[in-house]
């Protein structure tokens, strides 16, 4: 402010000098080398004095203005110093203050943002460090794995080579052994199959024999009425007492021929009673061939005389057993019976 005042004074002095030059121009007096005063010159001087007075009054007015301005400026300075006169504060200062406070707020915000960013950066840096560490560990693991796989591959190669080299001989030996064993097993199997076939056949035969042996045959059949027979005829025994395992009993009842359908060893027994005096004879037959002959002799008393025969015969299926008269005589039906039993 002091500077401004000095400038204003200086410009005032310059202004005064200018008026002096105007004066000389107005008066028409040459500025340098004037030799004599005239009336004209006096008048001109008076005028000049009047003008000088005017100038002085102007100067006074100007100084007053300056004083006023100085007062105002002093007041402004005071106000500025005390800072409690918002009314007189210039708009620029208020704006500046406003801007300053805004800037402060913004600066605070920026500071906060910066702090947050710094924290985030720190976190990211930490994470990055952890990741770096993990990455290093992973790299190391990968290297280890790679090494391990190389090692394993080498082992596998050497194993394959050793297997290939040392075991070809073994494989050939084993193959040859297996071939020998296979052929032995085949031969043994063949002979076993043959044995089995033979055995099966034998078993079937034995089974058939057992089956036949297991089949029971038993018959006892007796005569009905007394009947006269001439020699060489089949004696009939139509009254059946026991019949087991016999299919064609009706044939036997009708003809007196016992047709053995099952082969085996049989007990064959016949007793015949003759009515009337005199010797008589009958025979036991298998397929028309006599097995046994029985003589019936008469005694001193009565007129019924009997004789019996018992034999064991080997029978094949289809053989015929029968009792035939040899001489002619009358046979008592009631006291004559025919018995056959298969023993085994
Ligand atoms: C001086 O006054 C004369 C006549 O009034 C004028 O022509 C001339 O320009 C003036 N000179 C100066 C320097 O003002
Ligand atoms: C100062 O700033 C506030 C908020 O930005 C605004 O409302 C007000 O008008 C401003 N004052 C001046 C004088 O610029
Ligand atoms: C991987 O194998 C190479 C060569 O065998 C060896 O030099 C290196 O030390 C091994 N690295 C590790 C991590 O075992
Ligand atoms: C295979 O060969 C090796 C070495 O030649 C031998 O030690 C091993 O007993 C053999 N194995 C068989 C099953 O022959
Ligand atoms: C024996 O004979 C019976 C009856 O005919 C039959 O069921 C069985 O299968 C036979 N067994 C054999 C070993 O032939
Ligand atoms: C005995 O019986 C068998 C079977 O039924 C038959 O084939 C055969 O002809 C019979 N024999 C006689 C002499 O009737």
CSV table of C-alpha atoms and ligand atoms in Angstrom, one decimal:
chain,number,residue,atom,x,y,z
A,1,UNK,CA,0.0,0.0,0.0
A,2,UNK,CA,2.9,2.3,0.7
A,3,UNK,CA,4.2,1.6,-2.7
A,4,UNK,CA,0.9,2.6,-4.3
A,5,UNK,CA,1.0,6.0,-2.4
A,6,UNK,CA,4.5,6.7,-3.6
A,7,UNK,CA,3.5,6.0,-7.1
A,8,UNK,CA,0.6,8.4,-6.8
A,9,UNK,CA,2.8,11.2,-5.5
A,10,UNK,CA,5.3,10.7,-8.2
A,11,UNK,CA,2.7,10.9,-10.9
A,12,UNK,CA,1.4,14.1,-9.3
A,13,UNK,CA,4.8,15.8,-9.5
A,14,UNK,CA,5.2,14.8,-13.1
A,15,UNK,CA,1.8,16.2,-13.8
A,16,UNK,CA,2.9,19.6,-12.3
A,17,UNK,CA,5.9,19.7,-14.5
A,18,UNK,CA,3.7,19.1,-17.5
A,19,UNK,CA,1.5,22.1,-16.5
A,20,UNK,CA,4.7,24.2,-16.5
A,21,UNK,CA,5.5,23.3,-20.1
A,22,UNK,CA,2.0,24.1,-21.1
A,23,UNK,CA,2.4,27.5,-19.5
A,24,UNK,CA,5.5,28.4,-21.5
A,25,UNK,CA,3.7,27.1,-24.7
A,26,UNK,CA,0.7,29.3,-23.8
A,27,UNK,CA,2.7,32.4,-23.0
A,28,UNK,CA,4.7,32.1,-26.1
A,29,UNK,CA,7.9,33.0,-24.1
A,30,UNK,CA,10.9,31.1,-25.3
A,31,UNK,CA,12.0,28.7,-22.6
A,32,UNK,CA,15.6,29.6,-22.7
A,33,UNK,CA,17.4,33.0,-23.5
A,34,UNK,CA,14.6,35.6,-22.8
A,35,UNK,CA,16.2,39.0,-22.4
A,36,UNK,CA,13.3,41.5,-21.5
A,37,UNK,CA,9.7,41.6,-19.8
A,38,UNK,CA,6.9,43.4,-21.5
A,39,UNK,CA,3.2,44.1,-20.4
A,40,UNK,CA,2.3,41.3,-22.5
A,41,UNK,CA,4.7,39.3,-20.5
A,42,UNK,CA,3.2,40.5,-17.2
A,43,UNK,CA,-0.3,39.8,-18.3
A,44,UNK,CA,0.8,36.4,-19.4
A,45,UNK,CA,2.6,35.9,-16.0
A,46,UNK,CA,-0.6,36.9,-14.1
A,47,UNK,CA,-2.6,34.5,-16.1
A,48,UNK,CA,0.1,32.0,-15.4
A,49,UNK,CA,-0.2,32.7,-11.7
A,50,UNK,CA,-3.9,32.3,-11.9
A,51,UNK,CA,-3.5,29.0,-13.7
A,52,UNK,CA,-0.9,28.0,-11.0
A,53,UNK,CA,-3.5,28.8,-8.3
A,54,UNK,CA,-6.0,26.7,-10.1
A,55,UNK,CA,-3.5,24.0,-10.3
A,56,UNK,CA,-2.8,24.3,-6.6
A,57,UNK,CA,-6.5,24.0,-5.8
A,58,UNK,CA,-6.7,21.0,-8.1
A,59,UNK,CA,-3.7,19.6,-6.3
A,60,UNK,CA,-5.3,20.1,-2.9
A,61,UNK,CA,-8.5,18.4,-4.1
A,62,UNK,CA,-6.3,15.6,-5.4
A,63,UNK,CA,-4.5,15.4,-2.1
A,64,UNK,CA,-7.8,15.3,-0.2
A,65,UNK,CA,-8.9,12.5,-2.5
A,66,UNK,CA,-5.7,10.8,-1.8
A,67,UNK,CA,-6.2,11.2,2.0
A,68,UNK,CA,-9.6,9.8,1.7
A,69,UNK,CA,-8.4,7.0,-0.3
A,70,UNK,CA,-5.7,6.5,2.3
A,71,UNK,CA,-8.2,6.4,5.0
A,72,UNK,CA,-10.3,3.9,3.1
A,73,UNK,CA,-7.2,1.8,2.5
A,74,UNK,CA,-6.2,2.1,6.2
A,75,UNK,CA,-9.7,1.0,7.1
A,76,UNK,CA,-9.5,-1.9,4.7
A,77,UNK,CA,-6.1,-2.9,6.1
A,78,UNK,CA,-7.6,-2.7,9.6
A,79,UNK,CA,-10.5,-4.8,8.5
A,80,UNK,CA,-8.3,-7.2,6.9
A,81,UNK,CA,-6.1,-7.4,10.0
A,82,UNK,CA,-9.1,-7.8,12.4
A,83,UNK,CA,-10.8,-10.1,9.8
A,84,UNK,CA,-14.3,-9.6,11.3
A,85,UNK,CA,-15.7,-7.4,8.6
A,86,UNK,CA,-17.1,-9.7,6.1
A,87,UNK,CA,-19.0,-6.9,4.6
A,88,UNK,CA,-15.9,-5.0,3.5
A,89,UNK,CA,-14.0,-8.0,2.4
A,90,UNK,CA,-13.6,-8.0,-1.2
A,91,UNK,CA,-15.4,-10.6,-3.2
A,92,UNK,CA,-12.1,-12.0,-4.4
A,93,UNK,CA,-10.9,-12.7,-0.9
A,94,UNK,CA,-14.1,-14.4,0.0
A,95,UNK,CA,-13.9,-16.5,-3.1
A,96,UNK,CA,-10.3,-17.2,-2.3
A,97,UNK,CA,-11.3,-18.2,1.2
A,98,UNK,CA,-14.1,-20.3,-0.2
A,99,UNK,CA,-11.7,-21.9,-2.6
A,100,UNK,CA,-9.2,-22.4,0.1
A,101,UNK,CA,-11.7,-24.2,2.3
A,102,UNK,CA,-13.0,-26.2,-0.6
A,103,UNK,CA,-9.4,-27.0,-1.5
A,104,UNK,CA,-8.9,-28.0,2.1
A,105,UNK,CA,-11.9,-30.3,2.0
A,106,UNK,CA,-10.7,-31.7,-1.3
A,107,UNK,CA,-7.2,-32.1,0.0
A,108,UNK,CA,-8.6,-33.9,3.1
A,109,UNK,CA,-10.6,-36.1,0.8
A,110,UNK,CA,-7.6,-36.7,-1.5
A,111,UNK,CA,-5.6,-37.5,1.6
A,112,UNK,CA,-8.2,-40.0,2.7
A,113,UNK,CA,-8.4,-41.5,-0.8
A,114,UNK,CA,-4.6,-41.6,-0.9
A,115,UNK,CA,-4.5,-43.4,2.5
A,116,UNK,CA,-7.1,-45.9,1.3
A,117,UNK,CA,-5.2,-46.4,-1.9
A,118,UNK,CA,-2.0,-46.8,0.1
A,119,UNK,CA,-3.7,-49.5,2.2
A,120,UNK,CA,-5.0,-51.2,-0.8
A,121,UNK,CA,-1.6,-51.1,-2.4
A,122,UNK,CA,-0.1,-52.5,0.7
A,123,UNK,CA,-2.6,-55.3,0.7
A,124,UNK,CA,-2.0,-56.0,-3.0
A,125,UNK,CA,1.7,-55.9,-2.4
A,126,UNK,CA,1.3,-58.4,0.4
A,127,UNK,CA,-0.9,-60.6,-1.7
A,128,UNK,CA,1.6,-60.3,-4.5
A,129,UNK,CA,4.3,-61.4,-2.1
A,130,UNK,CA,2.3,-64.4,-1.0
A,131,UNK,CA,1.6,-65.3,-4.7
A,132,UNK,CA,5.2,-64.9,-5.5
A,133,UNK,CA,6.0,-67.3,-2.7
A,134,UNK,CA,3.4,-69.7,-3.8
A,135,UNK,CA,4.6,-69.5,-7.4
A,136,UNK,CA,8.1,-70.2,-6.3
A,137,UNK,CA,6.9,-73.2,-4.3
A,138,UNK,CA,4.8,-74.4,-7.3
A,139,UNK,CA,7.8,-74.0,-9.6
A,140,UNK,CA,9.9,-76.0,-7.2
A,141,UNK,CA,7.2,-78.7,-6.9
A,142,UNK,CA,6.9,-78.8,-10.7
A,143,UNK,CA,10.7,-79.2,-10.9
A,144,UNK,CA,10.6,-82.0,-8.3
A,145,UNK,CA,7.7,-83.7,-10.2
A,146,UNK,CA,9.6,-83.4,-13.4
A,147,UNK,CA,12.7,-84.9,-11.8
A,148,UNK,CA,10.6,-87.7,-10.3
A,149,UNK,CA,8.9,-88.5,-13.6
A,150,UNK,CA,12.3,-88.5,-15.3
A,151,UNK,CA,13.6,-90.8,-12.6
A,152,UNK,CA,10.6,-93.1,-12.8
A,153,UNK,CA,10.9,-93.2,-16.6
A,154,UNK,CA,14.5,-94.2,-16.3
A,155,UNK,CA,13.7,-96.9,-13.8
A,156,UNK,CA,10.9,-98.1,-16.0
A,157,UNK,CA,13.2,-98.2,-19.1
A,158,UNK,CA,15.9,-100.1,-17.2
A,159,UNK,CA,13.3,-102.4,-15.8
A,160,UNK,CA,11.9,-103.0,-19.3
A,161,UNK,CA,15.4,-103.7,-20.6
A,162,UNK,CA,16.3,-106.0,-17.8
A,163,UNK,CA,12.9,-107.8,-18.1
A,164,UNK,CA,13.4,-108.1,-21.9
A,165,UNK,CA,17.0,-109.3,-21.6
A,166,UNK,CA,16.8,-111.8,-18.7
A,167,UNK,CA,13.3,-113.1,-19.1
A,168,UNK,CA,13.1,-114.0,-22.8
A,169,UNK,CA,15.0,-117.2,-21.9
A,170,UNK,CA,12.6,-117.7,-18.9
A,171,UNK,CA,9.6,-117.2,-21.1
A,172,UNK,CA,10.9,-119.7,-23.7
A,173,UNK,CA,11.5,-122.2,-21.0
A,174,UNK,CA,8.2,-121.6,-19.4
A,175,UNK,CA,6.4,-121.8,-22.8
A,176,UNK,CA,8.2,-125.1,-23.5
A,177,UNK,CA,7.2,-126.4,-20.0
A,178,UNK,CA,3.7,-125.3,-20.6
A,179,UNK,CA,3.5,-127.0,-24.0
A,180,UNK,CA,4.8,-130.3,-22.4
A,181,UNK,CA,2.3,-130.0,-19.6
A,182,UNK,CA,-0.5,-129.3,-22.0
A,183,UNK,CA,0.3,-132.3,-24.1
A,184,UNK,CA,0.6,-134.5,-21.0
A,185,UNK,CA,-2.7,-133.1,-19.7
A,186,UNK,CA,-4.3,-133.7,-23.0
A,187,UNK,CA,-3.1,-137.3,-23.2
A,188,UNK,CA,-4.1,-138.0,-19.6
A,189,UNK,CA,-7.5,-136.4,-20.3
A,190,UNK,CA,-8.0,-138.7,-23.3
A,191,UNK,CA,-7.2,-141.8,-21.4
A,192,UNK,CA,-9.4,-140.6,-18.5
A,193,UNK,CA,-12.2,-140.0,-21.0
A,194,UNK,CA,-11.8,-143.6,-22.3
A,195,UNK,CA,-11.7,-144.9,-18.8
A,196,UNK,CA,-14.8,-142.9,-18.0
A,197,UNK,CA,-16.6,-144.3,-21.1
A,198,UNK,CA,-15.8,-147.9,-20.1
A,199,UNK,CA,-16.8,-147.2,-16.5
A,200,UNK,CA,-20.0,-145.7,-17.6
A,201,UNK,CA,-20.8,-148.7,-19.7
A,202,UNK,CA,-20.0,-151.0,-16.8
A,203,UNK,CA,-22.0,-148.9,-14.4
A,204,UNK,CA,-25.0,-149.1,-16.8
A,205,UNK,CA,-24.6,-152.9,-17.0
A,206,UNK,CA,-24.3,-153.2,-13.2
A,207,UNK,CA,-27.2,-150.8,-12.8
A,208,UNK,CA,-29.3,-153.0,-15.1
A,209,UNK,CA,-28.3,-156.1,-13.2
A,210,UNK,CA,-29.1,-154.4,-9.9
A,211,UNK,CA,-32.4,-153.3,-11.3
A,212,UNK,CA,-33.3,-156.8,-12.4
A,213,UNK,CA,-32.1,-158.2,-9.1
A,214,UNK,CA,-34.2,-155.6,-7.3
A,215,UNK,CA,-37.4,-156.8,-9.1
A,216,UNK,CA,-39.3,-159.2,-7.0
A,217,UNK,CA,-41.3,-162.2,-8.5
A,218,UNK,CA,-43.4,-164.5,-6.5
A,219,UNK,CA,-46.3,-166.8,-7.4
A,220,UNK,CA,-48.4,-169.5,-5.7
A,221,UNK,CA,-51.3,-170.9,-7.6
A,222,UNK,CA,-53.3,-174.1,-7.0
A,223,UNK,CA,-55.8,-176.4,-8.8
A,224,UNK,CA,-59.5,-176.0,-8.8
A,225,UNK,CA,-61.4,-179.2,-9.6
A,226,UNK,CA,-60.2,-182.8,-9.8
A,227,UNK,CA,-59.4,-183.5,-13.4
A,228,UNK,CA,-58.1,-186.5,-15.5
A,229,UNK,CA,-54.9,-186.0,-17.4
A,230,UNK,CA,-53.3,-188.2,-19.9
A,231,UNK,CA,-49.5,-188.4,-20.0
A,232,UNK,CA,-47.5,-185.5,-21.4
A,233,UNK,CA,-49.9,-182.7,-20.7
A,234,UNK,CA,-49.6,-179.4,-18.9
A,235,UNK,CA,-51.1,-179.4,-15.4
A,236,UNK,CA,-53.1,-176.2,-14.7
A,237,UNK,CA,-53.2,-174.3,-11.5
A,238,UNK,CA,-55.9,-171.6,-12.0
A,239,UNK,CA,-56.5,-170.6,-8.4
A,240,UNK,CA,-53.9,-168.0,-7.7
A,241,UNK,CA,-53.0,-167.5,-4.0
A,242,UNK,CA,-50.1,-165.1,-4.4
A,243,UNK,CA,-48.9,-163.0,-7.4
A,244,UNK,CA,-46.1,-160.4,-7.2
A,245,UNK,CA,-44.3,-158.8,-10.1
A,246,UNK,CA,-46.1,-160.9,-12.8
A,247,UNK,CA,-47.7,-159.2,-15.8
A,248,UNK,CA,-49.1,-162.2,-17.7
A,249,UNK,CA,-50.9,-164.1,-14.9
A,250,UNK,CA,-53.9,-164.6,-17.1
A,251,UNK,CA,-51.8,-166.5,-19.6
A,252,UNK,CA,-50.6,-168.8,-16.8
A,253,UNK,CA,-54.1,-169.3,-15.5
A,254,UNK,CA,-55.3,-170.2,-19.0
A,255,UNK,CA,-52.4,-172.4,-20.2
A,256,UNK,CA,-50.4,-173.5,-17.1
A,257,UNK,CA,-47.2,-172.0,-18.6
A,258,UNK,CA,-45.3,-169.6,-16.4
A,259,UNK,CA,-43.5,-167.1,-18.8
A,260,UNK,CA,-40.6,-165.5,-16.8
A,261,UNK,CA,-40.2,-161.9,-18.0
A,262,UNK,CA,-37.3,-161.2,-15.5
A,263,UNK,CA,-34.1,-163.1,-15.6
A,264,UNK,CA,-32.6,-164.4,-12.3
A,265,UNK,CA,-32.2,-167.3,-9.9
A,266,UNK,CA,-35.6,-168.9,-9.0
A,267,UNK,CA,-36.8,-171.4,-6.5
A,268,UNK,CA,-39.4,-173.6,-8.3
A,269,UNK,CA,-41.6,-176.0,-6.2
A,270,UNK,CA,-44.6,-178.1,-7.2
A,271,UNK,CA,-46.7,-180.7,-5.3
A,272,UNK,CA,-49.4,-182.8,-7.0
A,273,UNK,CA,-52.0,-185.1,-5.3
A,274,UNK,CA,-53.4,-188.0,-7.3
A,275,UNK,CA,-56.9,-189.4,-6.8
A,276,UNK,CA,-57.2,-193.2,-7.0
A,277,UNK,CA,-54.8,-196.2,-6.7
A,278,UNK,CA,-51.8,-196.8,-8.8
A,279,UNK,CA,-48.4,-195.2,-9.3
A,280,UNK,CA,-48.1,-192.0,-11.2
A,281,UNK,CA,-45.4,-189.5,-12.4
A,282,UNK,CA,-45.1,-185.8,-13.3
A,283,UNK,CA,-42.2,-183.6,-14.3
A,284,UNK,CA,-41.0,-180.0,-13.8
A,285,UNK,CA,-39.9,-178.3,-17.0
A,286,UNK,CA,-38.0,-175.3,-18.3
A,287,UNK,CA,-38.7,-174.7,-22.0
A,288,UNK,CA,-39.9,-178.2,-22.5
A,289,UNK,CA,-36.7,-179.7,-20.9
A,290,UNK,CA,-37.3,-181.6,-17.6
A,291,UNK,CA,-35.5,-180.3,-14.6
A,292,UNK,CA,-36.9,-182.8,-12.1
A,293,UNK,CA,-39.2,-185.9,-12.2
A,294,UNK,CA,-41.5,-186.7,-9.2
A,295,UNK,CA,-42.9,-190.2,-8.5
A,296,UNK,CA,-46.2,-190.6,-6.6
A,297,UNK,CA,-46.6,-194.0,-5.1
A,298,UNK,CA,-49.9,-195.2,-3.7
A,299,UNK,CA,-50.1,-196.8,-0.2
A,300,UNK,CA,-52.3,-199.4,1.6
A,301,UNK,CA,-55.0,-197.0,2.8
A,302,UNK,CA,-57.1,-194.2,1.1
A,303,UNK,CA,-57.1,-193.0,-2.4
A,304,UNK,CA,-55.2,-189.6,-2.3
A,305,UNK,CA,-51.4,-189.8,-2.7
A,306,UNK,CA,-49.1,-186.9,-3.3
A,307,UNK,CA,-45.6,-186.1,-4.5
A,308,UNK,CA,-43.5,-182.9,-4.6
A,309,UNK,CA,-40.4,-181.5,-6.2
A,310,UNK,CA,-38.3,-178.4,-5.4
A,311,UNK,CA,-35.5,-177.1,-7.5
A,312,UNK,CA,-33.5,-173.9,-8.0
A,313,UNK,CA,-33.2,-172.7,-11.7
A,314,UNK,CA,-31.3,-170.0,-13.5
A,315,UNK,CA,-33.8,-168.2,-15.7
A,316,UNK,CA,-33.4,-165.8,-18.6
A,317,UNK,CA,-36.2,-163.5,-19.6
A,318,UNK,CA,-38.7,-165.3,-21.7
A,319,UNK,CA,-38.0,-168.8,-20.3
A,320,UNK,CA,-41.1,-170.9,-19.6
A,321,UNK,CA,-41.6,-173.0,-16.3
A,322,UNK,CA,-44.3,-175.7,-16.2
A,323,UNK,CA,-45.4,-179.0,-14.6
A,324,UNK,CA,-46.4,-181.8,-16.9
A,325,UNK,CA,-47.9,-185.3,-16.4
A,326,UNK,CA,-45.7,-188.1,-17.5
A,327,UNK,CA,-48.3,-191.0,-16.9
A,328,UNK,CA,-52.1,-190.6,-17.1
A,329,UNK,CA,-53.9,-190.1,-13.8
A,330,UNK,CA,-56.6,-188.0,-12.0
A,331,UNK,CA,-55.2,-184.8,-10.4
A,332,UNK,CA,-56.8,-183.4,-7.2
A,333,UNK,CA,-57.3,-179.7,-7.7
A,334,UNK,CA,-57.6,-178.9,-4.0
A,335,UNK,CA,-54.3,-180.6,-3.0
A,336,UNK,CA,-52.0,-179.5,-5.9
A,337,UNK,CA,-50.1,-176.1,-6.0
A,338,UNK,CA,-47.4,-174.5,-8.2
A,339,UNK,CA,-44.9,-172.0,-6.5
A,340,UNK,CA,-42.2,-169.8,-8.1
A,341,UNK,CA,-40.1,-167.2,-6.2
A,342,UNK,CA,-37.2,-165.1,-7.6
A,343,UNK,CA,-34.4,-165.4,-5.1
A,344,UNK,CA,-32.0,-162.8,-6.7
B,1,LIG,C1,2.3,26.0,-28.5
B,1,LIG,O1,1.2,26.9,-28.9
B,1,LIG,C2,1.1,27.1,-30.3
B,1,LIG,C3,0.0,28.1,-30.5
B,1,LIG,O2,-1.0,28.1,-29.5
B,1,LIG,C4,0.8,25.7,-30.8
B,1,LIG,O3,0.7,25.8,-32.1
B,1,LIG,C5,2.0,24.7,-30.5
B,1,LIG,O4,1.7,23.4,-30.9
B,1,LIG,C6,2.2,24.6,-29.0
B,1,LIG,N1,3.3,23.8,-28.8
B,1,LIG,C7,3.3,22.9,-27.9
B,1,LIG,C8,4.5,22.1,-27.7
B,1,LIG,O5,2.3,22.6,-27.3
B,2,LIG,C1,-18.6,-20.7,-1.4
B,2,LIG,O1,-18.8,-22.1,-1.7
B,2,LIG,C2,-20.1,-22.6,-1.4
B,2,LIG,C3,-20.1,-24.0,-1.6
B,2,LIG,O2,-19.3,-24.4,-2.7
B,2,LIG,C4,-21.1,-21.9,-2.3
B,2,LIG,O3,-22.4,-22.3,-2.0
B,2,LIG,C5,-21.0,-20.4,-2.1
B,2,LIG,O4,-21.9,-19.7,-3.0
B,2,LIG,C6,-19.6,-19.9,-2.3
B,2,LIG,N1,-19.5,-18.5,-2.0
B,2,LIG,C7,-19.0,-17.6,-2.8
B,2,LIG,C8,-19.0,-16.2,-2.3
B,2,LIG,O5,-18.5,-17.9,-3.9
B,3,LIG,C1,16.6,-82.4,-10.7
B,3,LIG,O1,17.5,-83.2,-11.4
B,3,LIG,C2,18.7,-82.6,-11.8
B,3,LIG,C3,19.5,-83.6,-12.6
B,3,LIG,O2,19.3,-84.9,-12.1
B,3,LIG,C4,19.5,-82.1,-10.5
B,3,LIG,O3,20.6,-81.5,-10.9
B,3,LIG,C5,18.6,-81.2,-9.7
B,3,LIG,O4,19.2,-80.8,-8.5
B,3,LIG,C6,17.3,-81.8,-9.4
B,3,LIG,N1,16.4,-80.9,-8.8
B,3,LIG,C7,15.7,-81.2,-7.7
B,3,LIG,C8,14.8,-80.1,-7.2
B,3,LIG,O5,15.7,-82.3,-7.2
B,4,LIG,C1,14.5,-116.4,-14.9
B,4,LIG,O1,15.9,-116.0,-15.1
B,4,LIG,C2,16.6,-115.6,-13.9
B,4,LIG,C3,18.0,-115.2,-14.4
B,4,LIG,O2,18.3,-115.9,-15.5
B,4,LIG,C4,16.6,-116.7,-12.9
B,4,LIG,O3,17.2,-116.3,-11.7
B,4,LIG,C5,15.2,-117.1,-12.6
B,4,LIG,O4,15.1,-118.2,-11.6
B,4,LIG,C6,14.4,-117.5,-13.8
B,4,LIG,N1,13.0,-117.7,-13.5
B,4,LIG,C7,12.3,-118.8,-13.9
B,4,LIG,C8,10.9,-118.8,-13.5
B,4,LIG,O5,12.8,-119.6,-14.6
B,5,LIG,C1,-29.6,-146.7,-13.0
B,5,LIG,O1,-31.0,-147.1,-13.4
B,5,LIG,C2,-31.9,-146.2,-12.9
B,5,LIG,C3,-33.3,-146.7,-13.2
B,5,LIG,O2,-33.4,-147.2,-14.5
B,5,LIG,C4,-31.7,-144.9,-13.5
B,5,LIG,O3,-32.6,-143.9,-13.0
B,5,LIG,C5,-30.3,-144.4,-13.1
B,5,LIG,O4,-30.0,-143.1,-13.8
B,5,LIG,C6,-29.3,-145.4,-13.6
B,5,LIG,N1,-28.0,-145.0,-13.1
B,5,LIG,C7,-26.9,-145.0,-13.9
B,5,LIG,C8,-25.6,-144.6,-13.3
B,5,LIG,O5,-26.9,-145.4,-15.1
B,6,LIG,C1,-43.1,-165.0,-23.1
B,6,LIG,O1,-43.3,-163.5,-22.9
B,6,LIG,C2,-42.6,-162.8,-23.8
B,6,LIG,C3,-42.9,-161.3,-23.4
B,6,LIG,O2,-44.2,-161.1,-23.2
B,6,LIG,C4,-43.0,-163.1,-25.2
B,6,LIG,O3,-42.3,-162.4,-26.1
B,6,LIG,C5,-42.8,-164.6,-25.5
B,6,LIG,O4,-43.4,-164.9,-26.7
B,6,LIG,C6,-43.5,-165.4,-24.4
B,6,LIG,N1,-43.2,-166.8,-24.7
B,6,LIG,C7,-44.2,-167.7,-24.9
B,6,LIG,C8,-43.7,-169.1,-25.2
B,6,LIG,O5,-45.4,-167.4,-25.0
